[in-house]
Coordinates of N, CA and C in Angstrom, one line a residue:
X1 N -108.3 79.1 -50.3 CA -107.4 79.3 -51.5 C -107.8 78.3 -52.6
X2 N -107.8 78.9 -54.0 CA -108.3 77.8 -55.2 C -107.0 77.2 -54.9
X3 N -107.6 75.8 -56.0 CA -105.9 74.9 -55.5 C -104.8 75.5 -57.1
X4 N -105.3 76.3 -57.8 CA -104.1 77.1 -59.1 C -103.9 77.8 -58.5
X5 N -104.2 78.6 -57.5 CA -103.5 79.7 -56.9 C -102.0 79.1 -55.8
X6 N -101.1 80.1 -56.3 CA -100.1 79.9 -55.2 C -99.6 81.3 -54.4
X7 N -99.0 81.0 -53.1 CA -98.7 82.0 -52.3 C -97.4 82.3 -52.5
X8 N -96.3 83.2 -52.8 CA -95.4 83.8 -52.7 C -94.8 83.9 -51.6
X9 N -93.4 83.6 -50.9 CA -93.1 83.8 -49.7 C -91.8 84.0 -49.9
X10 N -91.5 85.1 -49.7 CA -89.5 85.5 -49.7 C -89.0 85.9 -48.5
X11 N -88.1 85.6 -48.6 CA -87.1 85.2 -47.3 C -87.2 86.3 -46.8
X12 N -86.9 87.7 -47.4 CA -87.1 89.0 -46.7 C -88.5 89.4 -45.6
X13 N -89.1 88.9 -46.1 CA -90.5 88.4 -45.0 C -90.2 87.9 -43.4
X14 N -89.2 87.6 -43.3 CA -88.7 87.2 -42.2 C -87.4 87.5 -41.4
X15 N -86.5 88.6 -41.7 CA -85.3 89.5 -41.9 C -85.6 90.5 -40.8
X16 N -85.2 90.1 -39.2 CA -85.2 91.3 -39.0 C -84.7 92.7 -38.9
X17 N -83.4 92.6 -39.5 CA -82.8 93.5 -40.3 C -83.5 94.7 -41.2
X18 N -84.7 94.2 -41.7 CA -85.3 94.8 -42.6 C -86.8 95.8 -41.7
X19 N -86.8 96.7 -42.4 CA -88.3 97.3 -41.9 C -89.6 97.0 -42.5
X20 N -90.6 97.3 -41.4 CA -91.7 96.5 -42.8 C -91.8 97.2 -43.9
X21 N -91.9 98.4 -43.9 CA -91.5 99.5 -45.6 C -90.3 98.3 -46.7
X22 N -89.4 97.8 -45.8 CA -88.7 97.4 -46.6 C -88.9 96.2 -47.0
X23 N -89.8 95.3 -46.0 CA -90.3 94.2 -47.1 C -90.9 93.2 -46.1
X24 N -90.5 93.3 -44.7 CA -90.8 92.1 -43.1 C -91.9 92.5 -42.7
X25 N -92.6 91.3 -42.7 CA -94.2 91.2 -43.1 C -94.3 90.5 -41.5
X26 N -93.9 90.6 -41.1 CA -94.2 89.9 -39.3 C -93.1 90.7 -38.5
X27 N -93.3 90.5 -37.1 CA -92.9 91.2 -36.1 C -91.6 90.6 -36.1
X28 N -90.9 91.9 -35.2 CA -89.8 91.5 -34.8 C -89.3 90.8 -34.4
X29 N -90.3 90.4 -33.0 CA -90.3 89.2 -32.3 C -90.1 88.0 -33.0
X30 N -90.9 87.8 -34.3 CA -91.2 86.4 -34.7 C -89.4 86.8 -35.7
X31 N -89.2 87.5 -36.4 CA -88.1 88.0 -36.7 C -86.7 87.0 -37.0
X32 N -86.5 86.7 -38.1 CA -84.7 86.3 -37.2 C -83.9 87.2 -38.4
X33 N -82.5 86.6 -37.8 CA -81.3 87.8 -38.3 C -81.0 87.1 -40.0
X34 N -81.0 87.3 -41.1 CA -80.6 87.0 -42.1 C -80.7 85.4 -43.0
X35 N -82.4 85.1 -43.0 CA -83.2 84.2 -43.1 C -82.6 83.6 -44.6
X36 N -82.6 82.5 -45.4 CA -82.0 81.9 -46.3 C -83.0 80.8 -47.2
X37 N -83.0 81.1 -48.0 CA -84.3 80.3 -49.2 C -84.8 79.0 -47.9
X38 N -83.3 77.9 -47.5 CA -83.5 76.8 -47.9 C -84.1 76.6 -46.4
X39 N -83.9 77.5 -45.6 CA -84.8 77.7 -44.1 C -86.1 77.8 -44.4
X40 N -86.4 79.0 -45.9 CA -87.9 79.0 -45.9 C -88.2 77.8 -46.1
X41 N -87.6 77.0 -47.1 CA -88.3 75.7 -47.9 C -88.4 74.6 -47.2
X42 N -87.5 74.6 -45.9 CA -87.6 73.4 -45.1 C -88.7 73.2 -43.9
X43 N -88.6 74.8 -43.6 CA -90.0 75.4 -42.4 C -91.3 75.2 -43.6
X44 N -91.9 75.5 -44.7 CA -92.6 75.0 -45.3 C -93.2 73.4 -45.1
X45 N -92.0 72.9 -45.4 CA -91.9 71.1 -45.8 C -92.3 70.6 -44.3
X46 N -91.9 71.0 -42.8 CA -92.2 70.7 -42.3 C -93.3 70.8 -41.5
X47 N -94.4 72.0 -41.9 CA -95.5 72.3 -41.6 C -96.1 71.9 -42.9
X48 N -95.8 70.8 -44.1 CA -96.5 70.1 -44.6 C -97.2 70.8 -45.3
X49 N -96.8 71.9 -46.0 CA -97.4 72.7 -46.8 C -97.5 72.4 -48.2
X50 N -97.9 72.6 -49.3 CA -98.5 71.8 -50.2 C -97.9 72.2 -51.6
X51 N -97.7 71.4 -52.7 CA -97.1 71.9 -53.9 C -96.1 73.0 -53.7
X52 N -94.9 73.0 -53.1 CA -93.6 73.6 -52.8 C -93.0 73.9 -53.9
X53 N -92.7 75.2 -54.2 CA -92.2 75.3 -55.7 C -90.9 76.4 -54.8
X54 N -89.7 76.1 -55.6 CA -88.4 76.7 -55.2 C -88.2 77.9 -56.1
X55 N -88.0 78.6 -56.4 CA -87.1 79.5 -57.7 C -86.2 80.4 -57.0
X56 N -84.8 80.1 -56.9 CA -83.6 80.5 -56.3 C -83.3 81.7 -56.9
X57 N -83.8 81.8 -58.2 CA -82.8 83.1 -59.4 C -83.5 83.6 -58.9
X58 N -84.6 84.1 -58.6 CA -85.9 85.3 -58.1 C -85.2 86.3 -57.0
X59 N -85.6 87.2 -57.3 CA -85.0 89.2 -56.6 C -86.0 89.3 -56.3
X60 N -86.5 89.7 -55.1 CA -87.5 90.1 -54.4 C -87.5 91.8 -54.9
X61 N -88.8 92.5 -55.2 CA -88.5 93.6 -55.8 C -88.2 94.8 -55.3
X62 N -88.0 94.4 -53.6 CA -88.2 95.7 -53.0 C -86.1 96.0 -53.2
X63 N -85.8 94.8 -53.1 CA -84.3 94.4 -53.1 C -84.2 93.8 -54.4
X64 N -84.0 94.5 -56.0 CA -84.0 93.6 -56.9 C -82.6 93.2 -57.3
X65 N -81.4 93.9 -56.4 CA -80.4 93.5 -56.7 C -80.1 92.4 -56.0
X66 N -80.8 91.6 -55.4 CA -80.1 90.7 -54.4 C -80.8 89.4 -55.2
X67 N -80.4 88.6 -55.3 CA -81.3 87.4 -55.4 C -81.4 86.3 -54.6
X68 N -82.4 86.5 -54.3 CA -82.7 86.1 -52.3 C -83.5 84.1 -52.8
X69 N -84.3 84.5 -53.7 CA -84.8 83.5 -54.1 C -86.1 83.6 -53.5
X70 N -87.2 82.5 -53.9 CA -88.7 82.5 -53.1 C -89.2 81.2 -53.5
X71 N -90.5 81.1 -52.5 CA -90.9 79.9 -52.7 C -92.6 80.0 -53.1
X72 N -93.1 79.0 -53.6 CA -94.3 79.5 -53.9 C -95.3 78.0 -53.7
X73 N -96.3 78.3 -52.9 CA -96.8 77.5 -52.4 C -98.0 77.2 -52.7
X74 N -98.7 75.9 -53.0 CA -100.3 76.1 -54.0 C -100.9 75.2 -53.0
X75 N -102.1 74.6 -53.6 CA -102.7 74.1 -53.1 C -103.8 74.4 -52.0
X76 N -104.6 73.8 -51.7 CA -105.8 74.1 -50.7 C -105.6 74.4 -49.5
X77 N -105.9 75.6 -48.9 CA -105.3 75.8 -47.8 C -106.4 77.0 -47.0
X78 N -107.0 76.7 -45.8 CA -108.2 77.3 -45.3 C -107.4 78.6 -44.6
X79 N -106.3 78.5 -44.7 CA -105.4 80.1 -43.8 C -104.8 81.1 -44.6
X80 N -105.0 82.1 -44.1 CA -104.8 83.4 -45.0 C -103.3 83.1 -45.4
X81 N -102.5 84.4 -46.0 CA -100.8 83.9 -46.2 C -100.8 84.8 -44.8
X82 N -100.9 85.5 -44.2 CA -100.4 86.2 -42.8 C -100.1 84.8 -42.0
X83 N -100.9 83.7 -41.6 CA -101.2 83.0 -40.8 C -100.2 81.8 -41.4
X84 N -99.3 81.7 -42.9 CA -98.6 80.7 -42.9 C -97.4 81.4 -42.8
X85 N -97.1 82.5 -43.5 CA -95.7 83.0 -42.7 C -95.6 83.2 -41.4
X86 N -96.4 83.6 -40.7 CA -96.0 83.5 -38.9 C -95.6 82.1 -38.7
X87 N -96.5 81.2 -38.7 CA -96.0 79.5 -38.6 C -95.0 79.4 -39.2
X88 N -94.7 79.7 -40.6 CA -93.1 79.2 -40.9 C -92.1 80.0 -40.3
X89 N -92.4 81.4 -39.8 CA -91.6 81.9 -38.9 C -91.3 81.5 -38.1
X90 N -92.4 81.0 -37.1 CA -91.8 80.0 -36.0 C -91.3 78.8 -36.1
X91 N -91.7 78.1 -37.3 CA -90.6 76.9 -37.7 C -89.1 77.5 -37.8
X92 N -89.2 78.4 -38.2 CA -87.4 78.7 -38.6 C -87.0 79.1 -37.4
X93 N -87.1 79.9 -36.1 CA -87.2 79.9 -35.1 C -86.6 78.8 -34.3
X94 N -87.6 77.6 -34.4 CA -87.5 76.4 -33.5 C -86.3 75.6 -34.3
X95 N -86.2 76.0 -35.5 CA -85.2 75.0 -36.2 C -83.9 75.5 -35.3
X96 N -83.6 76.8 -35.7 CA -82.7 77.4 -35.1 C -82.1 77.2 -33.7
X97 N -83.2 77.1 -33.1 CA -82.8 76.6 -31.4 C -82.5 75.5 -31.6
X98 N -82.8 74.5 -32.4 CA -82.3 73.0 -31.9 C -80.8 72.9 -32.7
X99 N -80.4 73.7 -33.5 CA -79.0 74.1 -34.2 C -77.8 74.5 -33.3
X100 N -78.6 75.3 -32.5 CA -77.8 75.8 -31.6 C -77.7 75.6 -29.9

């Protein structure tokens, strides 16, 4: 990835509530129930992911009435975006279990 390029990642990516038509870009399994900006932004932060940009007002467009928020991610990074949303999937995952 150039380092001006950044990756897009909205919470709905991770909703298993949602179908992939509807916007959940990974399995069910990796899946959780009703995912929240600050889960994305913290599973980010903790897999050390690079130039973290927040923007909370942002509607994801499949859902433009909702304002779910998103995060946008830059910097040099040798992994596709398939292979950083699963990892932050499983971060939000593991966060979750130690919550509970």
């Amino acid at each position: 990835m150039r380092e001006d390029k950044k990756i897009v990642i909205w919470p709905a990516y991770f909703d298993s509530s949602r179908t992939r038509k509807g916007g959940r870009k990974i399995s069910r399994k990796l899946a959780v129930k009703h995912p929240i900006l600050k889960e994305v932004e913290r599973s980010a932060k903790n897999l050390n992911l690079q130039s973290i940009i927040v923007e909370e007002e942002k509607a994801y467009p499949r859902s433009w009435w909702e304002t779910s928020g998103r995060i946008l991610v830059g910097g040099i990074s040798p992994n596709p975006k398939t292979y950083i949303i699963k990892e932050i999937a499983k971060e939000i995952k593991r966060m979750r279990k130690e919550v509970s």
